Amino acid sequence: MIQNLLPGKHGKLQLWIVMFGSFIGLSLVMISTQLYLDFKNFLTVKSDFLSAQFITVNKKVNVLNTLLNSKSTFSAEEIETLSKMPQVKQVAGFVSNRFRLKTSIQFAGQQLYSDLFFESVPDEYLDIQPDRWEWDSVEGIIPIILPADYLNLYNFGFAPGQGLPQLTPDMISMATLQIQINGEGKERVFKGRIVGFSHRINSILVPMDFMQYANQNFSDAPKLEPSRLIVASDNPADPALMKYFDEQGYELNNELLKNSKMQSLMRVILTIVLFLSAIIIALSLTGFVQFSRLLINKKEYEIRILYYLGYTHRFIASKYLIFYLRITSIVFLFSLISLFAVQYFFGDWMAYKGFEFESTIKLEAICSGFALFAILLITGAWDIFRVTKKLAKS
Amino acid sequence: MNIRIDALVPSFLEGKIPTGNLWAKQIALDDTGYYLINANSGKGKSTLLSYLFGVRKDYQGTIHFNNKNLREFNIDDWADWRSKKISMVFQELKLFPQLTALQNVLMKNELTKHFSLEQTRELFSRLQILEFLDTPCQQMSLGQQQRVAIIRALHQPFECILLDEPFSHLDNENTGLALNLILEHCKIQKAMMIMSSLGSNHGFNFTEIFNLAS
């Protein structure tokens, strides 16, 4: 019988507005949390150093340096000092070839020749771990990692103009390079195979054990100091580290700092979005409270009579609480759906745009929404309880 | 139950000299007495009954139910008493106008589970409004509504029933029927009755009559 009276059907328009507003607020919070976490994973290059990021460092080359013939390489002391910086986890020098090398490739019906250089870094500094990253001394096959930019340059810069086909990493890995190595009066021809593309290191990389083997066997030049260093750091954008680099006249690969800059940009955007969502949610909370008070006020006469009939304020409040739980749950449910939809379509869109974008629904995103839903529910329920109780007392 | 009223002065009489044999006096109402509160309009009949029902609290002095001061009743106590021990017919009836006569009564009976539907129909029949069972109250005459309010008040266990001018819109015949019905249930429940009236005792011999004005 009581459902004929409570909670009543007033303020339909207001209810829709409040529900829509809180839906936007809840969705914004969940989606921004989700996207932030997705981007964080995307921008943080996976590595054995866990959270570490990598930068390459070299000394500035300028006219004065060249004229004075000052060193552009790093001494052991300089490396030692750098590795003791608190922001620095680990440092390694690039090892260069001290032998001459030439490559030729049969490609699109032409034989292409080129002089070449190789560099090596310890394996743990690589951002990719290709399957065939093993120097095969018996077959004489050298695995090679190229900068990812090279492939892009070829595919989007060179190939279209030359009427050449675009290539995928898989296609390239099938091609074999002829690599001729000279030195110490010896010469040997190896086979080269491109096994991967690195986003992190802008160089032509070969395995360290091959480099050591070849430098020993094809060169009598003394071991060179490295001219480039790769640095693993938790926070390469740390101002103290930047200042140190500046003082020492070191130059770094700014491109690789882009990610950490994008991360801070993301953090700023997220903060703004969260701030906006907070306002929206505060407004919808007020809206919900006002709305449930409107419903209660419209039924004040009926509620008073029910109290005179002996109904408890808990019973009266429960009628409103059930209704309130229902509308807020609907809002939460729709916000969840919007989160899943955005996550699904955004992942697809990023894949379509050519990013290796891994996205799974983040528990944190759902939890953030649920926490707000709980706040909405508890505050609203508390107010309903308070207002109905006040009515019972008066 | 027993009711004790001590030096009760309503707010509208504060600073004035109270008249009659109830205001500012010591009064004890017994278990099974039938009491009439007599006065012209505006002398505080409804006010007194609303004090006794916990609706208003603007008085000086004390009222005790079973030796418990009404000022110490909390909202849960009142909900408990109003569903189990004390019932009231309001002068302004306090029905739900959009609900039918039966729905109005069921609103009480769903809480108290006091009568079966058959018994409820019997009460409607006794007061000659059975044909209005499914009529919305707002379409009924005041006299018919008054009887619905009386029937609703009987749908609960009570030790005391408060009746605020319950027959004001009824003719003599219907007044008699309603009064008999109420008395019958007071006897069954061994309850006391406190009724207000504009002066008439409706031909009934009350245990005690209180006048609010001399």
Coordinates of C-alpha atoms in Angstrom, one line a residue:
Chain A
M1 CA 0.0 0.0 0.0
I2 CA 2.8 2.3 1.0
Q3 CA 4.3 2.2 -2.5
N4 CA 1.2 4.1 -3.7
L5 CA 2.4 7.0 -1.7
L6 CA 6.2 7.0 -1.4
P7 CA 8.5 8.1 -2.8
G8 CA 6.2 9.8 -5.3
K9 CA 6.8 10.9 -8.8
H10 CA 7.8 14.6 -8.5
G11 CA 10.7 16.4 -10.2
K12 CA 11.1 14.1 -13.2
L13 CA 13.1 16.7 -15.1
Q14 CA 15.3 17.5 -12.1
L15 CA 16.0 13.8 -11.7
W16 CA 17.1 13.4 -15.3
I17 CA 19.4 16.4 -15.0
V18 CA 21.0 15.1 -11.8
M19 CA 21.4 11.6 -13.1
F20 CA 23.0 12.9 -16.3
G21 CA 25.3 15.2 -14.4
S22 CA 26.5 12.5 -12.0
F23 CA 26.9 10.1 -15.0
I24 CA 29.2 12.6 -16.7
G25 CA 31.1 13.2 -13.4
L26 CA 31.5 9.5 -12.6
S27 CA 32.4 8.6 -16.2
L28 CA 35.0 11.3 -16.4
V29 CA 36.7 10.2 -13.3
M30 CA 36.8 6.5 -14.3
I31 CA 37.8 7.2 -17.9
S32 CA 40.6 9.6 -17.0
T33 CA 42.0 7.2 -14.4
Q34 CA 41.8 4.4 -17.0
L35 CA 43.5 6.5 -19.8
Y36 CA 46.1 7.8 -17.4
L37 CA 47.1 4.3 -16.4
D38 CA 47.1 3.1 -20.0
F39 CA 49.3 6.0 -21.1
K40 CA 51.6 5.6 -18.2
N41 CA 52.3 2.0 -19.3
F42 CA 52.5 3.1 -22.9
L43 CA 55.0 5.9 -22.1
T44 CA 57.1 3.9 -19.7
V45 CA 59.3 1.8 -21.8
K46 CA 59.4 -1.7 -20.3
S47 CA 62.8 -2.8 -19.1
D48 CA 64.7 -5.0 -16.7
F49 CA 65.3 -1.9 -14.7
L50 CA 61.6 -1.8 -13.9
S51 CA 60.8 1.8 -13.6
A52 CA 64.0 3.2 -15.0
Q53 CA 64.2 5.3 -18.1
F54 CA 67.1 5.6 -20.5
I55 CA 68.9 8.5 -22.0
T56 CA 71.9 8.6 -24.2
V57 CA 74.5 11.2 -23.4
N58 CA 77.4 12.6 -25.5
K59 CA 79.7 15.6 -25.3
K60 CA 78.8 18.7 -27.3
V61 CA 80.6 19.0 -30.5
N62 CA 81.4 22.6 -31.5
V63 CA 83.9 24.5 -33.5
L64 CA 86.0 25.3 -30.5
N65 CA 86.2 21.6 -29.4
T66 CA 87.3 20.6 -32.9
L67 CA 89.9 23.3 -33.2
L68 CA 91.4 22.6 -29.8
N69 CA 91.2 18.9 -30.6
S70 CA 89.7 18.4 -27.1
K71 CA 88.3 15.0 -26.3
S72 CA 84.8 14.2 -27.2
T73 CA 85.0 10.9 -25.3
F74 CA 84.2 10.0 -21.7
S75 CA 87.1 9.1 -19.4
A76 CA 86.7 6.4 -16.8
E77 CA 86.6 9.1 -14.1
E78 CA 83.8 11.0 -15.8
I79 CA 81.8 7.8 -16.1
E80 CA 82.5 7.0 -12.5
T81 CA 81.3 10.4 -11.4
L82 CA 78.2 10.3 -13.4
S83 CA 77.3 6.8 -12.2
K84 CA 77.5 8.1 -8.6
M85 CA 74.8 10.7 -9.2
P86 CA 71.8 9.9 -7.0
Q87 CA 69.4 10.0 -9.9
V88 CA 71.5 7.5 -11.9
K89 CA 71.0 3.8 -11.5
Q90 CA 73.5 2.5 -14.0
V91 CA 75.7 3.8 -16.8
A92 CA 77.3 2.0 -19.7
G93 CA 79.4 3.2 -22.6
F94 CA 78.7 2.5 -26.2
V95 CA 81.4 0.2 -27.7
S96 CA 82.2 1.1 -31.3
N97 CA 83.9 -0.9 -34.0
R98 CA 87.6 -0.4 -34.5
F99 CA 87.6 -2.2 -37.8
R100 CA 86.5 -1.2 -41.3
L101 CA 83.2 -2.6 -42.4
K102 CA 81.2 -2.5 -45.6
T103 CA 77.8 -3.9 -46.4
S104 CA 76.0 -4.8 -49.5
I105 CA 72.4 -5.9 -50.0
Q106 CA 70.5 -7.3 -52.9
F107 CA 67.5 -5.2 -52.9
A108 CA 64.7 -4.7 -55.4
G109 CA 67.0 -5.9 -58.2
Q110 CA 69.9 -3.6 -57.3
Q111 CA 73.1 -4.3 -55.4
L112 CA 73.4 -1.5 -52.8
Y113 CA 76.8 -0.8 -51.1
S114 CA 77.4 1.2 -48.0
D115 CA 80.1 1.8 -45.5
L116 CA 78.7 1.1 -42.0
F117 CA 79.4 1.4 -38.4
F118 CA 78.4 -0.8 -35.5
E119 CA 77.9 0.0 -31.8
S120 CA 77.1 -2.3 -28.9
V121 CA 75.6 -1.7 -25.5
P122 CA 75.0 -4.3 -22.7
D123 CA 71.8 -6.3 -23.4
E124 CA 70.0 -5.0 -20.3
Y125 CA 69.9 -1.5 -21.9
L126 CA 67.9 -2.7 -24.9
D127 CA 64.2 -2.0 -25.1
I128 CA 63.6 -5.1 -27.2
Q129 CA 64.7 -8.7 -26.7
P130 CA 64.6 -10.2 -30.2
D131 CA 64.5 -14.0 -30.5
R132 CA 67.6 -14.3 -32.6
W133 CA 69.8 -11.9 -30.7
E134 CA 72.7 -14.4 -30.6
W135 CA 75.9 -14.0 -32.5
D136 CA 76.4 -17.3 -34.4
S137 CA 80.1 -17.7 -34.8
V138 CA 79.9 -20.9 -36.8
E139 CA 77.5 -19.7 -39.5
G140 CA 78.8 -16.2 -39.3
I141 CA 75.5 -14.6 -38.8
I142 CA 75.3 -11.2 -37.1
P143 CA 72.0 -10.1 -35.6
I144 CA 71.5 -6.3 -36.1
I145 CA 69.1 -3.9 -34.4
L146 CA 68.3 -0.7 -36.3
P147 CA 66.7 2.5 -34.9
A148 CA 62.9 2.4 -35.4
D149 CA 63.2 5.8 -37.1
Y150 CA 65.1 4.2 -40.0
L151 CA 62.2 2.0 -40.9
N152 CA 59.8 5.0 -40.6
L153 CA 62.1 7.1 -42.8
Y154 CA 62.2 4.4 -45.4
N155 CA 58.5 3.5 -45.3
F156 CA 57.2 7.1 -45.2
G157 CA 60.0 9.1 -46.6
F158 CA 62.0 7.1 -49.1
A159 CA 59.9 4.3 -50.5
P160 CA 56.8 6.3 -51.7
G161 CA 59.0 8.7 -53.8
Q162 CA 61.1 5.9 -55.3
G163 CA 58.1 3.8 -56.1
L164 CA 59.4 1.1 -53.8
P165 CA 57.2 -1.2 -51.6
Q166 CA 56.7 -0.4 -47.9
L167 CA 58.2 -3.0 -45.6
T168 CA 57.2 -4.5 -42.3
P169 CA 59.7 -5.6 -39.7
D170 CA 58.9 -9.2 -40.5
M171 CA 59.7 -8.7 -44.2
I172 CA 63.0 -7.0 -43.4
S173 CA 64.1 -9.8 -41.0
M174 CA 64.0 -12.2 -43.9
A175 CA 66.5 -10.2 -46.0
T176 CA 70.2 -11.0 -45.6
L177 CA 73.0 -8.5 -45.7
Q178 CA 76.5 -9.2 -46.8
I179 CA 78.9 -7.7 -44.3
Q180 CA 82.6 -7.4 -45.2
I181 CA 85.0 -6.8 -42.3
N182 CA 88.6 -5.7 -42.9
G183 CA 91.5 -5.1 -40.5
E184 CA 94.9 -6.4 -39.4
G185 CA 95.3 -7.6 -43.0
K186 CA 92.4 -10.0 -42.6
E187 CA 89.1 -10.0 -44.3
R188 CA 86.0 -12.0 -43.6
V189 CA 82.4 -11.9 -45.0
F190 CA 79.6 -12.3 -42.6
K191 CA 75.8 -12.5 -43.0
G192 CA 73.8 -9.8 -41.3
R193 CA 70.2 -10.1 -40.3
I194 CA 68.0 -7.3 -39.0
V195 CA 66.2 -8.8 -36.0
G196 CA 64.5 -5.8 -34.5
F197 CA 64.0 -2.0 -34.3
S198 CA 64.8 0.0 -31.2
H199 CA 62.9 3.1 -30.1
R200 CA 65.4 3.8 -27.4
I201 CA 68.8 3.7 -29.0
N202 CA 69.5 5.6 -32.1
S203 CA 72.3 3.5 -33.5
I204 CA 73.1 0.3 -35.5
L205 CA 73.5 -2.3 -32.8
V206 CA 75.2 -5.7 -32.7
P207 CA 75.6 -8.1 -29.8
M208 CA 78.4 -7.2 -27.4
D209 CA 80.2 -10.6 -27.8
F210 CA 80.4 -10.1 -31.5
M211 CA 81.8 -6.7 -31.1
Q212 CA 84.5 -7.9 -28.7
Y213 CA 85.3 -10.8 -31.0
A214 CA 85.6 -8.6 -34.1
N215 CA 87.6 -5.8 -32.3
Q216 CA 90.1 -8.4 -31.1
N217 CA 90.5 -10.1 -34.4
F218 CA 90.3 -7.3 -37.0
S219 CA 91.9 -4.4 -35.2
D220 CA 95.1 -3.6 -33.4
A221 CA 94.0 -0.1 -32.5
P222 CA 93.9 0.5 -28.7
K223 CA 90.6 0.3 -26.9
L224 CA 88.8 3.6 -27.3
E225 CA 87.0 5.5 -24.7
P226 CA 83.3 5.6 -25.4
S227 CA 81.9 8.8 -27.0
R228 CA 78.4 8.0 -26.0
L229 CA 76.9 6.8 -22.8
I230 CA 73.6 5.2 -22.0
V231 CA 72.2 6.1 -18.6
A232 CA 69.5 4.3 -16.7
S233 CA 67.7 6.7 -14.4
D234 CA 64.5 6.8 -12.3
N235 CA 63.8 10.3 -13.2
P236 CA 66.0 11.6 -16.1
A237 CA 64.1 14.9 -16.1
D238 CA 65.3 15.7 -12.6
P239 CA 66.5 19.3 -12.7
A240 CA 69.6 18.5 -10.6
L241 CA 70.7 16.0 -13.2
M242 CA 69.9 18.4 -16.0
K243 CA 72.1 21.0 -14.3
Y244 CA 74.9 18.6 -14.0
F245 CA 74.8 17.7 -17.6
D246 CA 74.8 21.3 -18.5
E247 CA 77.8 22.1 -16.4
Q248 CA 79.8 19.2 -17.8
G249 CA 78.9 20.3 -21.4
Y250 CA 77.1 17.0 -22.0
E251 CA 74.3 16.7 -24.5
L252 CA 71.5 14.3 -24.3
N253 CA 69.0 12.7 -26.5
N254 CA 66.0 15.0 -25.9
E255 CA 63.7 12.8 -27.8
L256 CA 63.9 10.2 -25.2
L257 CA 62.9 12.6 -22.5
K258 CA 59.7 13.3 -24.5
N259 CA 58.0 10.4 -22.7
S260 CA 58.7 11.7 -19.3
K261 CA 57.6 15.1 -20.3
M262 CA 54.5 13.7 -21.8
Q263 CA 53.9 11.9 -18.5
S264 CA 54.1 15.1 -16.6
L265 CA 51.8 16.7 -19.2
M266 CA 49.4 13.8 -18.8
R267 CA 49.5 14.3 -15.0
V268 CA 48.6 18.0 -15.4
I269 CA 45.7 17.2 -17.8
L270 CA 44.5 14.5 -15.4
T271 CA 44.7 16.8 -12.5
I272 CA 42.6 19.4 -14.4
V273 CA 40.1 16.7 -15.5
L274 CA 39.9 15.3 -11.9
F275 CA 39.3 18.8 -10.6
L276 CA 36.5 19.4 -13.1
S277 CA 35.0 16.0 -12.2
A278 CA 35.2 16.9 -8.5
I279 CA 33.2 20.0 -9.2
I280 CA 30.7 18.1 -11.4
I281 CA 30.3 15.4 -8.7
A282 CA 29.9 17.9 -5.9
L283 CA 27.2 19.6 -8.0
S284 CA 25.5 16.3 -8.7
L285 CA 25.7 15.3 -5.0
T286 CA 24.0 18.6 -4.1
G287 CA 21.5 17.9 -6.9
F288 CA 20.7 14.4 -5.5
V289 CA 20.4 15.8 -2.0
Q290 CA 18.1 18.6 -3.2
F291 CA 16.1 16.1 -5.3
S292 CA 15.5 13.7 -2.4
R293 CA 14.5 16.6 -0.1
L294 CA 12.1 17.8 -2.8
L295 CA 10.5 14.3 -2.9
I296 CA 10.3 14.2 0.9
N297 CA 8.9 17.7 1.2
K298 CA 6.3 17.0 -1.5
K299 CA 5.1 14.1 0.7
E300 CA 5.4 15.8 4.0
Y301 CA 1.7 15.6 4.7
E302 CA 1.6 11.9 3.9
I303 CA 4.8 11.2 5.9
R304 CA 3.4 12.9 9.0
I305 CA 0.3 10.8 8.8
L306 CA 2.3 7.7 8.5
Y307 CA 4.2 8.7 11.6
Y308 CA 0.8 9.2 13.4
L309 CA -0.2 5.7 12.2
G310 CA 2.9 4.3 14.0
Y311 CA 5.4 3.9 11.2
T312 CA 9.0 4.4 12.2
H313 CA 11.2 7.0 10.5
R314 CA 13.5 4.2 9.5
F315 CA 10.7 2.6 7.5
I316 CA 9.9 5.9 5.8
A317 CA 13.6 6.5 5.1
S318 CA 14.0 3.0 3.7
K319 CA 11.4 3.8 1.0
Y320 CA 13.5 6.7 -0.2
L321 CA 16.8 4.9 0.3
I322 CA 15.7 2.1 -2.0
F323 CA 14.7 4.6 -4.6
Y324 CA 17.9 6.5 -4.2
L325 CA 20.0 3.4 -4.3
R326 CA 18.2 2.4 -7.5
I327 CA 18.9 5.7 -9.3
T328 CA 22.5 6.0 -8.2
S329 CA 23.2 2.4 -9.2
I330 CA 21.7 3.0 -12.6
V331 CA 24.1 6.0 -12.9
F332 CA 27.1 3.9 -11.8
L333 CA 26.2 1.1 -14.1
F334 CA 25.9 3.4 -17.1
S335 CA 29.3 5.1 -16.2
L336 CA 30.8 1.6 -16.0
I337 CA 29.4 0.9 -19.5
S338 CA 30.9 4.1 -20.8
L339 CA 34.3 3.2 -19.3
F340 CA 34.3 -0.1 -21.0
A341 CA 33.2 1.4 -24.3
V342 CA 35.8 4.1 -24.2
Q343 CA 38.5 1.7 -23.2
Y344 CA 37.6 -0.7 -26.0
F345 CA 37.3 1.9 -28.8
F346 CA 40.3 3.9 -27.7
G347 CA 42.5 0.8 -27.7
D348 CA 41.2 0.0 -31.2
W349 CA 41.8 3.6 -32.4
M350 CA 45.4 3.6 -31.0
A351 CA 46.1 0.3 -32.7
Y352 CA 44.6 1.7 -36.0
K353 CA 46.9 4.7 -35.6
G354 CA 49.8 2.3 -35.5
F355 CA 50.7 2.3 -31.8
E356 CA 51.4 -0.8 -29.9
F357 CA 48.9 0.3 -27.3
E358 CA 48.1 -2.3 -24.7
S359 CA 44.9 -1.6 -22.8
T360 CA 43.1 -3.6 -20.2
I361 CA 40.4 -2.3 -17.9
K362 CA 42.1 -1.1 -14.8
L363 CA 40.9 -2.0 -11.4
E364 CA 41.9 1.4 -10.2
A365 CA 39.5 3.0 -12.7
I366 CA 36.6 0.9 -11.5
C367 CA 37.6 1.5 -7.8
S368 CA 37.7 5.3 -8.3
G369 CA 34.2 5.2 -9.7
F370 CA 33.0 2.9 -7.0
A371 CA 34.5 5.1 -4.3
L372 CA 32.6 8.1 -5.7
F373 CA 29.4 6.1 -6.0
A374 CA 29.8 5.1 -2.4
I375 CA 30.3 8.7 -1.4
L376 CA 27.2 9.7 -3.4
L377 CA 25.2 6.9 -1.8
I378 CA 26.4 7.4 1.8
T379 CA 26.0 11.2 1.8
G380 CA 22.5 11.0 0.1
A381 CA 21.4 8.2 2.5
W382 CA 22.6 10.1 5.5
D383 CA 20.7 13.2 4.4
I384 CA 17.5 11.2 3.7
F385 CA 17.8 9.7 7.1
R386 CA 18.4 13.1 8.7
V387 CA 15.5 14.8 7.0
T388 CA 12.9 12.0 7.7
K389 CA 14.0 11.9 11.3
K390 CA 13.7 15.7 11.6
L391 CA 10.1 15.4 10.3
A392 CA 9.3 12.7 12.8
K393 CA 10.5 14.9 15.7
S394 CA 8.6 18.0 14.7
Chain B
M1 CA -2.6 2.0 31.3
N2 CA -2.8 5.2 33.4
I3 CA -2.3 8.8 32.5
R4 CA -1.2 11.4 35.0
I5 CA -1.5 15.1 34.2
D6 CA 0.3 17.5 36.6
A7 CA -0.1 21.3 36.4
L8 CA -0.5 21.2 32.7
V9 CA -0.7 24.7 31.1
P10 CA -0.7 25.1 27.4
S11 CA 1.4 27.8 25.8
F12 CA -1.6 29.9 24.8
L13 CA -2.6 30.2 28.5
E14 CA 0.9 31.1 29.8
G15 CA 0.6 34.2 32.0
K16 CA -3.2 34.0 32.1
I17 CA -5.4 32.5 34.8
P18 CA -6.4 29.0 33.7
T19 CA -10.0 28.2 33.8
G20 CA -12.0 24.9 34.0
N21 CA -11.2 21.7 35.9
L22 CA -8.2 20.4 33.9
W23 CA -5.6 23.1 33.2
A24 CA -3.1 23.6 36.0
K25 CA -4.7 20.8 38.0
Q26 CA -3.6 17.3 39.1
I27 CA -5.5 14.7 37.2
A28 CA -5.2 10.9 37.1
L29 CA -6.9 9.0 34.4
D30 CA -7.6 5.3 35.0
D31 CA -7.3 2.2 33.0
T32 CA -10.8 1.7 31.7
G33 CA -12.4 5.1 32.2
Y34 CA -14.3 7.0 29.5
Y35 CA -13.5 10.7 29.6
L36 CA -15.1 13.6 27.9
I37 CA -13.2 16.9 27.3
N38 CA -15.8 19.6 27.0
A39 CA -15.4 23.1 25.7
N40 CA -16.3 25.6 23.0
S41 CA -14.1 26.1 20.0
G42 CA -10.7 27.5 20.7
K43 CA -10.4 26.5 24.3
G44 CA -7.7 23.8 23.7
K45 CA -9.5 20.5 23.2
S46 CA -7.4 19.6 20.1
T47 CA -4.3 21.0 21.8
L48 CA -4.7 18.8 24.8
L49 CA -5.3 15.7 22.6
S50 CA -2.3 16.5 20.5
Y51 CA -0.2 16.8 23.7
L52 CA -1.4 13.3 24.6
F53 CA -0.5 12.0 21.1
G54 CA 2.9 13.5 21.1
V55 CA 2.2 15.8 18.1
R56 CA 2.7 19.0 20.1
K57 CA 4.9 19.7 23.1
D58 CA 4.3 23.4 23.8
Y59 CA 3.1 23.1 27.4
Q60 CA 4.3 23.6 30.9
G61 CA 3.7 20.9 33.5
T62 CA 4.0 17.2 33.0
I63 CA 2.1 14.3 31.4
H64 CA 3.0 10.7 32.4
F65 CA 2.0 7.6 30.6
N66 CA 2.5 4.6 32.9
N67 CA 4.8 6.8 35.1
K68 CA 6.9 7.7 32.1
N69 CA 7.2 11.4 31.3
L70 CA 6.1 12.2 27.7
R71 CA 9.0 14.6 27.4
E72 CA 11.3 11.5 27.6
F73 CA 9.6 9.7 24.7
N74 CA 11.8 9.6 21.7
I75 CA 10.6 9.1 18.1
D76 CA 10.9 5.3 18.4
D77 CA 8.9 5.3 21.6
W78 CA 6.1 7.2 19.8
A79 CA 6.2 4.9 16.8
D80 CA 5.9 2.0 19.1
W81 CA 3.0 3.5 21.2
R82 CA 1.1 4.7 18.2
S83 CA 1.1 1.2 16.7
K84 CA 0.5 -0.7 19.9
K85 CA -1.0 1.3 22.7
I86 CA -2.5 4.6 21.7
S87 CA -4.8 5.4 18.7
M88 CA -6.3 8.6 17.6
V89 CA -9.1 10.0 15.4
F90 CA -8.1 13.5 14.4
Q91 CA -10.5 16.4 14.1
E92 CA -9.1 17.0 10.6
L93 CA -9.2 13.2 10.0
K94 CA -5.8 13.1 8.3
L95 CA -6.8 10.6 5.6
F96 CA -4.9 10.2 2.3
P97 CA -7.3 11.9 -0.1
Q98 CA -6.1 10.1 -3.2
L99 CA -6.4 6.6 -1.7
T100 CA -9.7 4.7 -1.4
A101 CA -11.4 4.2 2.0
L102 CA -10.1 0.6 2.1
Q103 CA -6.5 1.6 1.2
N104 CA -6.6 4.2 3.9
V105 CA -7.5 1.6 6.5
L106 CA -5.0 -1.0 5.1
M107 CA -2.3 1.6 5.5
K108 CA -2.7 1.1 9.2
N109 CA -3.5 -2.6 9.1
E110 CA -0.4 -3.5 7.1
L111 CA 1.6 -2.2 10.0
T112 CA -0.5 -3.7 12.8
K113 CA -2.0 -6.8 11.1
H114 CA -4.9 -6.3 13.5
F115 CA -7.9 -7.4 11.4
S116 CA -8.5 -9.7 8.5
L117 CA -10.1 -8.2 5.4
E118 CA -13.3 -9.9 6.4
Q119 CA -13.3 -8.1 9.7
T120 CA -12.5 -4.8 8.1
R121 CA -15.4 -5.2 5.7
E122 CA -17.6 -6.0 8.8
L123 CA -16.6 -2.6 10.4
F124 CA -17.4 -0.7 7.2
S125 CA -20.7 -2.5 7.1
R126 CA -21.5 -1.6 10.8
L127 CA -20.9 2.1 10.0
Q128 CA -23.0 1.8 6.8
I129 CA -20.2 2.8 4.3
L130 CA -19.4 -0.6 2.9
E131 CA -20.4 0.6 -0.6
F132 CA -17.6 3.2 -0.4
L133 CA -14.9 0.7 0.2
D134 CA -13.2 1.4 -3.1
T135 CA -14.0 5.1 -3.4
P136 CA -11.2 7.6 -3.1
C137 CA -11.6 9.5 0.1
Q138 CA -11.5 12.9 -1.7
Q139 CA -14.8 11.9 -3.4
M140 CA -16.5 11.1 -0.1
S141 CA -18.6 13.4 2.1
L142 CA -17.1 14.6 5.4
G143 CA -19.4 12.3 7.3
Q144 CA -18.3 9.3 5.3
Q145 CA -14.6 10.2 5.7
Q146 CA -15.1 10.6 9.5
R147 CA -16.3 7.1 9.7
V148 CA -13.3 5.8 7.6
A149 CA -11.0 7.6 10.1
I150 CA -12.8 6.0 13.1
I151 CA -12.5 2.5 11.5
R152 CA -8.8 3.1 10.7
A153 CA -8.2 4.1 14.4
L154 CA -9.7 0.8 15.5
H155 CA -7.3 -1.2 13.4
Q156 CA -4.7 -1.6 16.1
P157 CA -4.2 -2.8 19.6
F158 CA -4.7 0.1 22.0
E159 CA -4.9 0.9 25.7
C160 CA -6.2 4.4 25.0
I161 CA -8.1 5.9 22.2
L162 CA -8.2 9.7 21.6
L163 CA -11.2 11.0 19.7
D164 CA -11.1 14.7 18.7
E165 CA -14.7 15.7 17.9
P166 CA -15.2 12.3 16.1
F167 CA -18.9 12.8 15.3
S168 CA -19.0 16.4 14.2
H169 CA -20.2 15.5 10.7
L170 CA -22.5 12.6 11.7
D171 CA -26.2 12.5 12.2
N172 CA -27.6 11.1 15.5
E173 CA -28.2 7.6 14.1
N174 CA -24.7 7.3 12.7
T175 CA -23.2 8.9 15.9
G176 CA -24.9 6.2 17.9
L177 CA -23.6 3.4 15.6
A178 CA -20.0 4.8 15.7
L179 CA -20.0 5.4 19.5
N180 CA -21.3 1.8 20.1
L181 CA -18.6 0.4 17.8
I182 CA -15.9 2.4 19.6
L183 CA -17.1 1.4 23.1
E184 CA -17.3 -2.2 22.0
H185 CA -13.7 -2.2 21.0
C186 CA -12.6 -0.3 24.1
K187 CA -14.2 -3.1 26.1
I188 CA -12.5 -5.9 24.1
Q189 CA -9.2 -4.1 24.4
K190 CA -9.8 -3.0 28.0
A191 CA -8.9 0.4 27.0
M192 CA -9.7 3.9 28.1
M193 CA -11.3 6.5 25.9
I194 CA -10.7 10.3 25.8
M195 CA -13.2 12.1 23.6
S196 CA -13.5 15.9 23.0
S197 CA -16.8 17.5 22.2
L198 CA -18.3 20.9 21.7
G199 CA -20.7 20.2 24.6
S200 CA -22.7 17.2 23.8
N201 CA -22.2 14.0 25.7
H202 CA -23.8 12.1 22.8
G203 CA -26.2 10.5 25.3
F204 CA -23.5 8.6 26.9
N205 CA -22.7 8.4 30.6
F206 CA -19.0 9.3 30.8
T207 CA -16.8 8.3 33.8
E208 CA -15.7 11.9 34.1
I209 CA -16.2 15.1 32.2
F210 CA -13.5 17.8 32.1
N211 CA -14.4 21.4 31.2
L212 CA -11.6 23.5 29.8
A213 CA -13.5 26.7 30.5
S214 CA -15.8 27.5 33.4

